Protein backbone atom coordinates (compact mmCIF):
# COMPACT_ATOMS: atom_id res chain seq x y z
CA UNK A 1 0.00 0.00 0.00
CA UNK A 2 1.48 3.34 -1.02
CA UNK A 3 2.21 5.81 1.75
CA UNK A 4 0.74 9.31 1.61
CA UNK A 5 2.47 12.46 2.82
CA UNK A 6 1.03 15.16 5.06
CA UNK A 7 1.94 18.04 7.37
CA UNK A 8 1.42 17.66 11.13
CA UNK A 9 -0.66 20.68 12.19
CA UNK A 10 -1.50 19.74 15.80
CA UNK A 11 -0.38 17.31 18.46
CA UNK A 12 -1.94 16.15 21.71
CA UNK A 13 -0.35 13.20 23.44
CA UNK A 14 0.11 10.51 20.78
CA UNK A 15 -2.69 11.92 18.64
CA UNK A 16 -1.91 14.08 15.63
CA UNK A 17 -3.88 16.09 13.13
CA UNK A 18 -2.38 15.91 9.65
CA UNK A 19 -3.19 18.08 6.69
CA UNK A 20 -2.85 16.21 3.42
CA UNK A 21 -3.98 16.37 -0.16
CA UNK A 22 -6.18 13.46 -1.16
CA UNK A 23 -7.75 13.24 -4.60
CA UNK A 24 -6.84 16.86 -5.31
CA UNK A 25 -8.46 18.23 -2.13
CA UNK A 26 -7.06 19.25 1.28
CA UNK A 27 -8.15 17.02 4.17
CA UNK A 28 -7.48 16.97 7.91
CA UNK A 29 -6.88 13.48 9.23
CA UNK A 30 -6.62 12.15 12.79
CA UNK A 31 -3.49 9.98 12.95
CA UNK A 32 -1.72 7.95 15.60
CA UNK A 33 1.76 6.47 15.74
CA UNK A 34 2.59 2.79 15.86
CA UNK A 35 3.62 1.63 19.33
CA UNK A 36 3.89 3.78 22.43
CA UNK A 37 6.98 5.83 21.60
CA UNK A 38 6.22 9.00 19.73
CA UNK A 39 8.77 11.42 18.33
CA UNK A 40 6.50 13.22 15.88
CA UNK A 41 6.33 17.01 16.13
CA UNK A 42 4.10 19.76 14.78
CA UNK A 43 5.69 20.95 11.53
CA UNK A 44 6.87 17.48 10.59
CA UNK A 45 6.12 16.16 7.13
CA UNK A 46 5.16 12.53 7.69
CA UNK A 47 4.33 9.48 5.64
CA UNK A 48 1.11 7.79 6.70
CA UNK A 49 -1.30 5.06 5.70
CA UNK A 50 -5.07 5.52 5.76
CA UNK A 51 -7.00 3.24 8.12
CA UNK A 52 -10.39 4.81 7.36
CA UNK A 53 -11.72 7.87 5.52
CA UNK A 54 -10.51 10.39 8.13
CA UNK A 55 -7.94 8.40 10.09
CA UNK A 56 -4.48 7.02 9.57
CA UNK A 57 -1.28 5.63 11.05
CA UNK A 58 2.01 7.51 10.83
CA UNK A 59 4.67 5.27 9.32
CA UNK A 60 7.68 7.59 8.98
CA UNK A 61 8.95 11.13 9.49
CA UNK A 62 10.66 12.72 6.48
CA UNK A 63 14.10 14.26 7.21
CA UNK A 64 13.82 17.49 9.21
CA UNK A 65 15.56 20.75 8.35
CA UNK A 66 15.42 21.96 11.96
CA UNK A 67 14.00 20.87 15.32
CA UNK A 68 13.33 23.16 18.28
CA UNK A 69 12.99 21.49 21.63
CA UNK A 70 13.52 21.99 25.31
CA UNK A 71 14.57 19.45 27.89
CA UNK A 72 14.93 19.03 31.62
CA UNK A 73 16.89 16.49 33.62
CA UNK A 74 14.50 13.66 32.79
CA UNK A 75 12.84 14.21 29.43
CA UNK A 76 12.77 16.35 26.33
CA UNK A 77 9.79 18.14 24.79
CA UNK A 78 9.75 18.88 21.09
CA UNK A 79 8.21 22.25 20.24
CA UNK A 80 8.19 22.14 16.44
CA UNK A 81 10.06 20.85 13.39
CA UNK A 82 11.21 22.48 10.14
CA UNK A 83 11.13 26.02 11.54
CA UNK A 84 12.98 28.92 9.98
CA UNK A 85 12.02 31.56 12.55
CA UNK A 86 11.28 31.96 16.26
CA UNK A 87 9.24 34.97 17.40
CA UNK A 88 9.74 35.61 21.12
CA UNK A 89 6.92 37.78 22.49
CA UNK A 90 7.85 40.03 25.41
CA UNK A 91 5.91 42.95 26.88
CA UNK A 92 6.25 46.13 28.89
CA UNK A 93 4.12 44.54 31.61
CA UNK A 94 3.96 42.10 33.22
CA UNK A 95 7.73 42.03 33.37
CA UNK A 96 9.30 39.44 31.08
CA UNK A 97 11.89 36.89 32.15
CA UNK A 98 15.39 37.55 30.78
CA UNK A 99 16.25 33.98 31.67
CA UNK A 100 13.46 32.59 29.48
CA UNK A 101 14.27 34.95 26.58
CA UNK A 102 17.97 34.11 26.71
CA UNK A 103 17.28 30.37 26.83
CA UNK A 104 14.96 30.63 23.83
CA UNK A 105 17.68 32.52 21.94
CA UNK A 106 20.25 29.84 22.77
CA UNK A 107 17.83 27.11 21.66
CA UNK A 108 17.21 28.91 18.36
CA UNK A 109 20.93 29.51 17.73
CA UNK A 110 21.81 25.88 18.39
CA UNK A 111 19.00 24.68 16.08
CA UNK A 112 19.84 27.06 13.22
CA UNK A 113 16.60 29.06 13.54
CA UNK A 114 16.43 32.86 13.21
CA UNK A 115 15.15 34.47 16.45
CA UNK A 116 13.20 37.76 16.47
CA UNK A 117 11.87 39.63 19.52
CA UNK A 118 8.47 41.34 19.56
CA UNK A 119 8.05 43.93 22.33
CA UNK A 120 4.28 44.20 22.81
CA UNK A 121 2.17 46.64 24.86
CA UNK A 122 4.17 49.75 23.97
CA UNK A 123 0.99 51.68 24.90
CA UNK A 124 1.86 51.01 28.57
CA UNK A 125 4.16 54.02 28.58
CA UNK A 126 5.02 53.90 32.29
CA UNK A 127 6.96 50.66 31.79
CA UNK A 128 8.19 51.30 28.24
CA UNK A 129 11.62 52.82 28.93
CA UNK A 130 12.60 50.00 31.29
CA UNK A 131 11.38 47.33 28.84
CA UNK A 132 13.22 49.02 25.97
CA UNK A 133 16.42 49.12 27.99
CA UNK A 134 16.16 45.41 28.77
CA UNK A 135 15.28 44.51 25.16
CA UNK A 136 18.24 46.64 24.09
CA UNK A 137 20.63 43.99 25.41
CA UNK A 138 19.33 41.57 22.76
CA UNK A 139 19.28 44.21 20.04
CA UNK A 140 22.94 44.86 20.90
CA UNK A 141 23.67 41.19 20.22
CA UNK A 142 22.25 41.55 16.73
CA UNK A 143 18.77 40.15 17.34
CA UNK A 144 15.94 42.12 15.68
CA UNK A 145 13.56 43.76 18.19
CA UNK A 146 10.22 45.08 16.89
CA UNK A 147 7.95 47.24 19.02
CA UNK A 148 4.18 46.81 18.68
CA UNK A 149 0.92 47.56 20.43
CA UNK A 150 -1.70 44.96 19.55
CA UNK A 151 -4.23 46.99 21.54
CA UNK A 152 -3.57 50.56 20.36
CA UNK A 153 -2.19 49.92 16.86
CA UNK A 154 -3.71 46.64 15.69
CA UNK A 155 -3.46 47.41 11.97
CA UNK A 156 0.22 48.40 12.07
CA UNK A 157 0.92 45.35 14.24
CA UNK A 158 -0.85 43.03 11.80
CA UNK A 159 1.09 44.44 8.83
CA UNK A 160 4.40 43.95 10.67
CA UNK A 161 3.50 40.36 11.59
CA UNK A 162 2.47 39.59 8.02
CA UNK A 163 5.76 40.99 6.75
CA UNK A 164 7.82 39.03 9.31
CA UNK A 165 6.06 35.72 8.68
CA UNK A 166 5.90 35.85 4.87
CA UNK A 167 7.74 32.89 3.36
CA UNK A 168 8.73 31.63 6.82
CA UNK A 169 7.91 28.69 9.05
CA UNK A 170 7.47 30.56 12.33
CA UNK A 171 6.76 29.60 15.93
CA UNK A 172 5.55 32.13 18.51
CA UNK A 173 6.55 31.60 22.11
CA UNK A 174 6.10 33.74 25.19
CA UNK A 175 5.19 33.66 28.84
CA UNK A 176 1.54 34.03 29.73
CA UNK A 177 0.50 37.69 29.92
CA UNK A 178 2.74 38.91 27.08
CA UNK A 179 -0.18 39.19 24.63
CA UNK A 180 0.82 36.34 22.35
CA UNK A 181 -2.82 35.33 21.79
CA UNK A 182 -3.70 38.89 20.72
CA UNK A 183 -0.92 38.78 18.12
CA UNK A 184 -2.06 35.37 16.83
CA UNK A 185 -5.64 36.65 16.53
CA UNK A 186 -4.49 39.70 14.56
CA UNK A 187 -2.55 37.51 12.14
CA UNK A 188 -5.15 34.72 11.97
CA UNK A 189 -8.64 36.17 12.63
CA UNK A 190 -10.29 32.74 12.77
CA UNK A 191 -7.65 31.20 15.06
CA UNK A 192 -10.19 30.46 17.81
CA UNK A 193 -12.46 28.61 15.38
CA UNK A 194 -9.52 26.63 14.04
CA UNK A 195 -8.47 25.74 17.59
CA UNK A 196 -11.97 24.47 18.42
CA UNK A 197 -11.99 22.39 15.24
CA UNK A 198 -8.63 20.87 16.16
CA UNK A 199 -9.84 20.15 19.72
CA UNK A 200 -12.86 18.35 18.31
CA UNK A 201 -10.82 16.41 15.74
CA UNK A 202 -8.30 15.27 18.36
CA UNK A 203 -11.04 14.77 20.96
CA UNK A 204 -9.03 16.73 23.53
CA UNK A 205 -12.02 18.34 25.23
CA UNK A 206 -13.78 21.51 24.24
CA UNK A 207 -11.64 24.22 25.81
CA UNK A 208 -8.07 22.98 25.77
CA UNK A 209 -5.35 25.20 24.37
CA UNK A 210 -2.57 23.06 25.79
CA UNK A 211 -1.54 21.74 22.42
CA UNK A 212 0.78 23.20 19.81
CA UNK A 213 -0.97 24.03 16.53
CA UNK A 214 -0.03 25.19 13.07
CA UNK A 215 -1.90 27.77 11.00
CA UNK A 216 -1.22 27.85 7.26
CA UNK A 217 -1.00 31.48 6.06
CA UNK A 218 -0.29 30.67 2.40
CA UNK A 219 1.53 28.00 0.39
CA UNK A 220 4.96 29.20 1.60
CA UNK A 221 4.16 30.45 5.12
CA UNK A 222 2.79 29.06 8.34
CA UNK A 223 2.70 30.09 11.98
CA UNK A 224 2.83 27.73 14.94
CA UNK A 225 1.36 28.76 18.29
CA UNK A 226 2.70 26.98 21.34
CA UNK A 227 1.26 26.92 24.87
CA UNK A 228 2.83 29.45 27.23
CA UNK A 229 5.54 28.02 29.44
CA UNK A 230 7.60 29.40 32.28
CA UNK A 231 10.67 27.18 31.92
CA UNK A 232 12.99 26.44 29.02
CA UNK A 233 15.47 23.72 29.92
CA UNK A 234 18.37 23.04 27.55
CA UNK A 235 19.86 19.93 29.13
CA UNK A 236 20.42 18.37 25.69
CA UNK A 237 23.07 20.94 24.69
CA UNK A 238 26.69 20.10 25.41
CA UNK A 239 29.20 22.69 26.64
CA UNK A 240 30.66 23.02 23.13
CA UNK A 241 27.21 23.53 21.62
CA UNK A 242 26.34 26.09 24.27
CA UNK A 243 29.42 28.27 23.81
CA UNK A 244 28.74 28.50 20.08
CA UNK A 245 25.08 29.44 20.72
CA UNK A 246 26.15 32.74 22.33
CA UNK A 247 27.00 34.92 19.30
CA UNK A 248 29.03 37.36 21.39
CA UNK A 249 31.29 34.47 22.50
CA UNK A 250 32.09 33.32 18.99
CA UNK A 251 34.76 35.94 18.07
CA UNK A 252 36.70 34.98 21.22
CA UNK A 253 36.50 31.19 20.96
CA UNK A 254 39.84 29.53 20.29
CA UNK A 255 41.75 32.48 21.78
CA UNK A 256 41.94 31.25 25.38
CA UNK A 257 45.28 30.21 26.81
CA UNK A 258 44.08 26.63 27.29
CA UNK A 259 42.48 24.79 24.36
CA UNK A 260 39.99 23.09 26.74
CA UNK A 261 39.05 26.29 28.61
CA UNK A 262 35.61 26.19 30.28
CA UNK A 263 35.40 30.02 30.52
CA UNK A 264 34.86 29.67 34.25
CA UNK A 265 37.86 30.89 36.27
CA UNK A 266 40.77 29.80 34.07
CA UNK A 267 43.70 32.19 33.61
CA UNK A 268 44.09 33.63 30.13
CA UNK A 269 40.42 33.07 29.24
CA UNK A 270 39.42 35.26 26.28
CA UNK A 271 35.72 35.17 27.28
CA UNK A 272 36.45 36.40 30.82
CA UNK A 273 38.68 39.12 29.38
CA UNK A 274 35.83 40.22 27.09
CA UNK A 275 33.54 40.47 30.13
CA UNK A 276 36.11 42.68 31.89
CA UNK A 277 36.28 44.85 28.76
CA UNK A 278 32.47 45.19 28.66
CA UNK A 279 32.16 43.28 25.36
CA UNK A 280 30.14 40.48 26.94
CA UNK A 281 27.48 41.06 29.60
CA UNK A 282 28.02 39.29 32.91
CA UNK A 283 24.33 38.30 32.90
CA UNK A 284 24.84 36.33 29.68
CA UNK A 285 27.99 34.67 31.01
CA UNK A 286 26.14 33.67 34.19
CA UNK A 287 23.43 32.08 32.04
CA UNK A 288 26.09 30.18 30.09
CA UNK A 289 27.57 28.83 33.34
CA UNK A 290 24.10 27.87 34.59
CA UNK A 291 23.30 26.03 31.34
CA UNK A 292 26.61 24.17 31.43
CA UNK A 293 25.88 23.17 35.03
CA UNK A 294 22.39 21.92 34.05
CA UNK A 295 23.70 19.92 31.07
CA UNK A 296 25.96 18.00 33.44
CA UNK A 297 23.00 16.97 35.63
CA UNK A 298 21.24 15.14 32.82
CA UNK A 299 20.35 11.53 33.40
CA UNK A 300 20.34 9.31 30.32
CA UNK A 301 17.42 9.77 27.98
PDB file of N, CA and C in Angstrom, residues 154-225:
ATOM      1  N   UNK A 154      -3.537  47.998  16.216  1.00  0.00           N
ATOM      2  CA  UNK A 154      -3.711  46.636  15.690  1.00  0.00           C
ATOM      3  C   UNK A 154      -3.366  46.507  14.215  1.00  0.00           C
ATOM      4  N   UNK A 155      -3.696  47.524  13.413  1.00  0.00           N
ATOM      5  CA  UNK A 155      -3.460  47.405  11.970  1.00  0.00           C
ATOM      6  C   UNK A 155      -1.962  47.407  11.664  1.00  0.00           C
ATOM      7  N   UNK A 156      -1.234  48.332  12.278  1.00  0.00           N
ATOM      8  CA  UNK A 156       0.220  48.399  12.067  1.00  0.00           C
ATOM      9  C   UNK A 156       0.887  47.119  12.568  1.00  0.00           C
ATOM     10  N   UNK A 157       0.374  46.598  13.679  1.00  0.00           N
ATOM     11  CA  UNK A 157       0.921  45.354  14.240  1.00  0.00           C
ATOM     12  C   UNK A 157       0.682  44.192  13.288  1.00  0.00           C
ATOM     13  N   UNK A 158      -0.524  44.113  12.738  1.00  0.00           N
ATOM     14  CA  UNK A 158      -0.850  43.035  11.804  1.00  0.00           C
ATOM     15  C   UNK A 158       0.044  43.084  10.557  1.00  0.00           C
ATOM     16  N   UNK A 159       0.248  44.284  10.030  1.00  0.00           N
ATOM     17  CA  UNK A 159       1.094  44.444   8.830  1.00  0.00           C
ATOM     18  C   UNK A 159       2.520  43.986   9.123  1.00  0.00           C
ATOM     19  N   UNK A 160       3.043  44.370  10.289  1.00  0.00           N
ATOM     20  CA  UNK A 160       4.399  43.946  10.667  1.00  0.00           C
ATOM     21  C   UNK A 160       4.477  42.420  10.770  1.00  0.00           C
ATOM     22  N   UNK A 161       3.495  41.823  11.433  1.00  0.00           N
ATOM     23  CA  UNK A 161       3.503  40.362  11.595  1.00  0.00           C
ATOM     24  C   UNK A 161       3.413  39.654  10.246  1.00  0.00           C
ATOM     25  N   UNK A 162       2.583  40.186   9.356  1.00  0.00           N
ATOM     26  CA  UNK A 162       2.469  39.587   8.020  1.00  0.00           C
ATOM     27  C   UNK A 162       3.796  39.666   7.269  1.00  0.00           C
ATOM     28  N   UNK A 163       4.469  40.806   7.405  1.00  0.00           N
ATOM     29  CA  UNK A 163       5.764  40.985   6.749  1.00  0.00           C
ATOM     30  C   UNK A 163       6.801  40.014   7.316  1.00  0.00           C
ATOM     31  N   UNK A 164       6.834  39.899   8.656  1.00  0.00           N
ATOM     32  CA  UNK A 164       7.822  39.031   9.305  1.00  0.00           C
ATOM     33  C   UNK A 164       7.606  37.558   8.982  1.00  0.00           C
ATOM     34  N   UNK A 165       6.346  37.149   8.834  1.00  0.00           N
ATOM     35  CA  UNK A 165       6.062  35.716   8.678  1.00  0.00           C
ATOM     36  C   UNK A 165       5.998  35.265   7.221  1.00  0.00           C
ATOM     37  N   UNK A 166       6.038  36.215   6.288  1.00  0.00           N
ATOM     38  CA  UNK A 166       5.904  35.850   4.874  1.00  0.00           C
ATOM     39  C   UNK A 166       7.067  34.958   4.425  1.00  0.00           C
ATOM     40  N   UNK A 167       6.717  33.810   3.864  1.00  0.00           N
ATOM     41  CA  UNK A 167       7.743  32.892   3.363  1.00  0.00           C
ATOM     42  C   UNK A 167       8.508  32.159   4.448  1.00  0.00           C
ATOM     43  N   UNK A 168       8.023  32.240   5.692  1.00  0.00           N
ATOM     44  CA  UNK A 168       8.731  31.630   6.822  1.00  0.00           C
ATOM     45  C   UNK A 168       7.876  30.553   7.485  1.00  0.00           C
ATOM     46  N   UNK A 169       8.558  29.648   8.154  1.00  0.00           N
ATOM     47  CA  UNK A 169       7.909  28.692   9.053  1.00  0.00           C
ATOM     48  C   UNK A 169       8.224  29.182  10.464  1.00  0.00           C
ATOM     49  N   UNK A 170       7.247  29.780  11.112  1.00  0.00           N
ATOM     50  CA  UNK A 170       7.474  30.558  12.335  1.00  0.00           C
ATOM     51  C   UNK A 170       6.775  29.930  13.532  1.00  0.00           C
ATOM     52  N   UNK A 171       7.429  29.947  14.685  1.00  0.00           N
ATOM     53  CA  UNK A 171       6.756  29.603  15.932  1.00  0.00           C
ATOM     54  C   UNK A 171       6.755  30.825  16.833  1.00  0.00           C
ATOM     55  N   UNK A 172       5.644  31.067  17.518  1.00  0.00           N
ATOM     56  CA  UNK A 172       5.551  32.132  18.514  1.00  0.00           C
ATOM     57  C   UNK A 172       5.635  31.507  19.891  1.00  0.00           C
ATOM     58  N   UNK A 173       6.513  32.045  20.720  1.00  0.00           N
ATOM     59  CA  UNK A 173       6.548  31.603  22.112  1.00  0.00           C
ATOM     60  C   UNK A 173       6.541  32.839  23.001  1.00  0.00           C
ATOM     61  N   UNK A 174       6.123  32.640  24.237  1.00  0.00           N
ATOM     62  CA  UNK A 174       6.104  33.742  25.188  1.00  0.00           C
ATOM     63  C   UNK A 174       5.454  33.294  26.476  1.00  0.00           C
ATOM     64  N   UNK A 175       5.847  33.954  27.567  1.00  0.00           N
ATOM     65  CA  UNK A 175       5.194  33.665  28.845  1.00  0.00           C
ATOM     66  C   UNK A 175       3.737  34.106  28.771  1.00  0.00           C
ATOM     67  N   UNK A 176       2.923  33.573  29.675  1.00  0.00           N
ATOM     68  CA  UNK A 176       1.541  34.035  29.727  1.00  0.00           C
ATOM     69  C   UNK A 176       1.533  35.509  30.152  1.00  0.00           C
ATOM     70  N   UNK A 177       0.615  36.266  29.588  1.00  0.00           N
ATOM     71  CA  UNK A 177       0.497  37.688  29.919  1.00  0.00           C
ATOM     72  C   UNK A 177       1.218  38.622  28.972  1.00  0.00           C
ATOM     73  N   UNK A 178       1.977  38.059  28.013  1.00  0.00           N
ATOM     74  CA  UNK A 178       2.735  38.906  27.080  1.00  0.00           C
ATOM     75  C   UNK A 178       1.885  39.386  25.890  1.00  0.00           C
ATOM     76  N   UNK A 179       0.699  38.789  25.747  1.00  0.00           N
ATOM     77  CA  UNK A 179      -0.177  39.193  24.634  1.00  0.00           C
ATOM     78  C   UNK A 179       0.016  38.376  23.371  1.00  0.00           C
ATOM     79  N   UNK A 180       0.580  37.183  23.521  1.00  0.00           N
ATOM     80  CA  UNK A 180       0.821  36.338  22.350  1.00  0.00           C
ATOM     81  C   UNK A 180      -0.485  35.985  21.631  1.00  0.00           C
ATOM     82  N   UNK A 181      -1.528  35.687  22.399  1.00  0.00           N
ATOM     83  CA  UNK A 181      -2.820  35.330  21.791  1.00  0.00           C
ATOM     84  C   UNK A 181      -3.390  36.479  20.970  1.00  0.00           C
ATOM     85  N   UNK A 182      -3.221  37.713  21.469  1.00  0.00           N
ATOM     86  CA  UNK A 182      -3.700  38.887  20.719  1.00  0.00           C
ATOM     87  C   UNK A 182      -2.983  38.999  19.379  1.00  0.00           C
ATOM     88  N   UNK A 183      -1.692  38.712  19.365  1.00  0.00           N
ATOM     89  CA  UNK A 183      -0.923  38.782  18.118  1.00  0.00           C
ATOM     90  C   UNK A 183      -1.374  37.683  17.146  1.00  0.00           C
ATOM     91  N   UNK A 184      -1.579  36.478  17.677  1.00  0.00           N
ATOM     92  CA  UNK A 184      -2.063  35.374  16.827  1.00  0.00           C
ATOM     93  C   UNK A 184      -3.414  35.736  16.216  1.00  0.00           C
ATOM     94  N   UNK A 185      -4.300  36.309  17.027  1.00  0.00           N
ATOM     95  CA  UNK A 185      -5.641  36.649  16.531  1.00  0.00           C
ATOM     96  C   UNK A 185      -5.613  37.766  15.497  1.00  0.00           C
ATOM     97  N   UNK A 186      -4.642  38.661  15.592  1.00  0.00           N
ATOM     98  CA  UNK A 186      -4.494  39.700  14.565  1.00  0.00           C
ATOM     99  C   UNK A 186      -4.043  39.079  13.247  1.00  0.00           C
ATOM    100  N   UNK A 187      -3.121  38.130  13.341  1.00  0.00           N
ATOM    101  CA  UNK A 187      -2.555  37.506  12.144  1.00  0.00           C
ATOM    102  C   UNK A 187      -3.519  36.484  11.540  1.00  0.00           C
ATOM    103  N   UNK A 188      -4.213  35.768  12.418  1.00  0.00           N
ATOM    104  CA  UNK A 188      -5.146  34.720  11.973  1.00  0.00           C
ATOM    105  C   UNK A 188      -6.499  34.988  12.635  1.00  0.00           C
ATOM    106  N   UNK A 189      -7.376  35.770  11.991  1.00  0.00           N
ATOM    107  CA  UNK A 189      -8.636  36.174  12.627  1.00  0.00           C
ATOM    108  C   UNK A 189      -9.525  35.014  13.058  1.00  0.00           C
ATOM    109  N   UNK A 190      -9.437  33.870  12.382  1.00  0.00           N
ATOM    110  CA  UNK A 190     -10.294  32.739  12.773  1.00  0.00           C
ATOM    111  C   UNK A 190      -9.520  31.686  13.571  1.00  0.00           C
ATOM    112  N   UNK A 191      -8.491  32.133  14.291  1.00  0.00           N
ATOM    113  CA  UNK A 191      -7.651  31.197  15.061  1.00  0.00           C
ATOM    114  C   UNK A 191      -8.465  30.432  16.105  1.00  0.00           C
ATOM    115  N   UNK A 192      -9.398  31.124  16.770  1.00  0.00           N
ATOM    116  CA  UNK A 192     -10.194  30.463  17.811  1.00  0.00           C
ATOM    117  C   UNK A 192     -11.055  29.353  17.226  1.00  0.00           C
ATOM    118  N   UNK A 193     -11.629  29.624  16.052  1.00  0.00           N
ATOM    119  CA  UNK A 193     -12.464  28.612  15.382  1.00  0.00           C
ATOM    120  C   UNK A 193     -11.600  27.410  15.008  1.00  0.00           C
ATOM    121  N   UNK A 194     -10.434  27.699  14.445  1.00  0.00           N
ATOM    122  CA  UNK A 194      -9.516  26.626  14.041  1.00  0.00           C
ATOM    123  C   UNK A 194      -9.112  25.776  15.246  1.00  0.00           C
ATOM    124  N   UNK A 195      -8.872  26.455  16.378  1.00  0.00           N
ATOM    125  CA  UNK A 195      -8.474  25.736  17.594  1.00  0.00           C
ATOM    126  C   UNK A 195      -9.594  24.818  18.064  1.00  0.00           C
ATOM    127  N   UNK A 196     -10.830  25.307  18.010  1.00  0.00           N
ATOM    128  CA  UNK A 196     -11.973  24.474  18.425  1.00  0.00           C
ATOM    129  C   UNK A 196     -12.116  23.264  17.500  1.00  0.00           C
ATOM    130  N   UNK A 197     -11.905  23.493  16.200  1.00  0.00           N
ATOM    131  CA  UNK A 197     -11.986  22.390  15.242  1.00  0.00           C
ATOM    132  C   UNK A 197     -10.930  21.331  15.538  1.00  0.00           C
ATOM    133  N   UNK A 198      -9.720  21.801  15.849  1.00  0.00           N
ATOM    134  CA  UNK A 198      -8.628  20.872  16.156  1.00  0.00           C
ATOM    135  C   UNK A 198      -8.942  20.097  17.433  1.00  0.00           C
ATOM    136  N   UNK A 199      -9.467  20.804  18.463  1.00  0.00           N
ATOM    137  CA  UNK A 199      -9.842  20.147  19.718  1.00  0.00           C
ATOM    138  C   UNK A 199     -10.842  19.032  19.460  1.00  0.00           C
ATOM    139  N   UNK A 200     -11.830  19.340  18.616  1.00  0.00           N
ATOM    140  CA  UNK A 200     -12.861  18.346  18.307  1.00  0.00           C
ATOM    141  C   UNK A 200     -12.257  17.170  17.542  1.00  0.00           C
ATOM    142  N   UNK A 201     -11.412  17.470  16.575  1.00  0.00           N
ATOM    143  CA  UNK A 201     -10.815  16.408  15.743  1.00  0.00           C
ATOM    144  C   UNK A 201      -9.920  15.493  16.572  1.00  0.00           C
ATOM    145  N   UNK A 202      -9.210  16.067  17.530  1.00  0.00           N
ATOM    146  CA  UNK A 202      -8.303  15.269  18.360  1.00  0.00           C
ATOM    147  C   UNK A 202      -8.999  14.760  19.616  1.00  0.00           C
ATOM    148  N   UNK A 203     -10.261  15.190  19.801  1.00  0.00           N
ATOM    149  CA  UNK A 203     -11.041  14.770  20.959  1.00  0.00           C
ATOM    150  C   UNK A 203     -10.317  15.101  22.262  1.00  0.00           C
ATOM    151  N   UNK A 204      -9.814  16.333  22.346  1.00  0.00           N
ATOM    152  CA  UNK A 204      -9.034  16.728  23.529  1.00  0.00           C
ATOM    153  C   UNK A 204      -9.882  17.451  24.557  1.00  0.00           C
ATOM    154  N   UNK A 205     -11.178  17.533  24.347  1.00  0.00           N
ATOM    155  CA  UNK A 205     -12.017  18.339  25.230  1.00  0.00           C
ATOM    156  C   UNK A 205     -12.252  19.684  24.589  1.00  0.00           C
ATOM    157  N   UNK A 206     -13.315  20.327  24.978  1.00  0.00           N
ATOM    158  CA  UNK A 206     -13.780  21.511  24.239  1.00  0.00           C
ATOM    159  C   UNK A 206     -12.869  22.727  24.377  1.00  0.00           C
ATOM    160  N   UNK A 207     -12.254  22.906  25.537  1.00  0.00           N
ATOM    161  CA  UNK A 207     -11.635  24.216  25.805  1.00  0.00           C
ATOM    162  C   UNK A 207     -10.109  24.180  25.902  1.00  0.00           C
ATOM    163  N   UNK A 208      -9.529  23.062  25.571  1.00  0.00           N
ATOM    164  CA  UNK A 208      -8.073  22.977  25.768  1.00  0.00           C
ATOM    165  C   UNK A 208      -7.310  23.847  24.771  1.00  0.00           C
ATOM    166  N   UNK A 209      -6.291  24.515  25.276  1.00  0.00           N
ATOM    167  CA  UNK A 209      -5.349  25.202  24.374  1.00  0.00           C
ATOM    168  C   UNK A 209      -3.942  24.721  24.716  1.00  0.00           C
ATOM    169  N   UNK A 210      -3.878  23.551  25.335  1.00  0.00           N
ATOM    170  CA  UNK A 210      -2.570  23.061  25.792  1.00  0.00           C
ATOM    171  C   UNK A 210      -1.852  22.263  24.717  1.00  0.00           C
ATOM    172  N   UNK A 211      -2.272  22.418  23.478  1.00  0.00           N
ATOM    173  CA  UNK A 211      -1.541  21.744  22.417  1.00  0.00           C
ATOM    174  C   UNK A 211      -0.934  22.778  21.467  1.00  0.00           C
ATOM    175  N   UNK A 212       0.137  22.372  20.817  1.00  0.00           N
ATOM    176  CA  UNK A 212       0.784  23.205  19.812  1.00  0.00           C
ATOM    177  C   UNK A 212       0.017  23.040  18.508  1.00  0.00           C
ATOM    178  N   UNK A 213      -0.234  24.153  17.789  1.00  0.00           N
ATOM    179  CA  UNK A 213      -0.970  24.030  16.531  1.00  0.00           C
ATOM    180  C   UNK A 213      -0.406  24.940  15.455  1.00  0.00           C
ATOM    181  N   UNK A 214      -0.591  24.511  14.233  1.00  0.00           N
ATOM    182  CA  UNK A 214      -0.026  25.186  13.069  1.00  0.00           C
ATOM    183  C   UNK A 214      -1.154  25.811  12.244  1.00  0.00           C
ATOM    184  N   UNK A 215      -0.953  27.070  11.865  1.00  0.00           N
ATOM    185  CA  UNK A 215      -1.900  27.771  10.995  1.00  0.00           C
ATOM    186  C   UNK A 215      -1.206  28.078   9.667  1.00  0.00           C
ATOM    187  N   UNK A 216      -1.780  27.589   8.592  1.00  0.00           N
ATOM    188  CA  UNK A 216      -1.217  27.847   7.257  1.00  0.00           C
ATOM    189  C   UNK A 216      -1.645  29.246   6.814  1.00  0.00           C
ATOM    190  N   UNK A 217      -0.679  30.116   6.512  1.00  0.00           N
ATOM    191  CA  UNK A 217      -0.996  31.478   6.059  1.00  0.00           C
ATOM    192  C   UNK A 217      -1.148  31.499   4.539  1.00  0.00           C
ATOM    193  N   UNK A 218      -0.198  30.849   3.856  1.00  0.00           N
ATOM    194  CA  UNK A 218      -0.288  30.665   2.404  1.00  0.00           C
ATOM    195  C   UNK A 218       0.593  29.460   2.061  1.00  0.00           C
ATOM    196  N   UNK A 219       0.792  29.208   0.793  1.00  0.00           N
ATOM    197  CA  UNK A 219       1.535  28.001   0.390  1.00  0.00           C
ATOM    198  C   UNK A 219       2.956  27.963   0.942  1.00  0.00           C
ATOM    199  N   UNK A 220       3.558  29.145   1.155  1.00  0.00           N
ATOM    200  CA  UNK A 220       4.964  29.203   1.604  1.00  0.00           C
ATOM    201  C   UNK A 220       5.122  29.600   3.072  1.00  0.00           C
ATOM    202  N   UNK A 221       4.036  29.886   3.769  1.00  0.00           N
ATOM    203  CA  UNK A 221       4.159  30.449   5.118  1.00  0.00           C
ATOM    204  C   UNK A 221       3.196  29.779   6.092  1.00  0.00           C
ATOM    205  N   UNK A 222       3.708  29.460   7.268  1.00  0.00           N
ATOM    206  CA  UNK A 222       2.790  29.055   8.338  1.00  0.00           C
ATOM    207  C   UNK A 222       3.324  29.539   9.678  1.00  0.00           C
ATOM    208  N   UNK A 223       2.385  29.629  10.625  1.00  0.00           N
ATOM    209  CA  UNK A 223       2.703  30.090  11.981  1.00  0.00           C
ATOM    210  C   UNK A 223       2.269  29.009  12.956  1.00  0.00           C
ATOM    211  N   UNK A 224       3.141  28.712  13.909  1.00  0.00           N
ATOM    212  CA  UNK A 224       2.828  27.727  14.944  1.00  0.00           C
ATOM    213  C   UNK A 224       2.683  28.460  16.278  1.00  0.00           C
ATOM    214  N   UNK A 225       1.589  28.188  16.963  1.00  0.00           N
ATOM    215  CA  UNK A 225       1.360  28.761  18.287  1.00  0.00           C
ATOM    216  C   UNK A 225       1.608  27.662  19.312  1.00  0.00           C
TER     217      UNK A 225
END
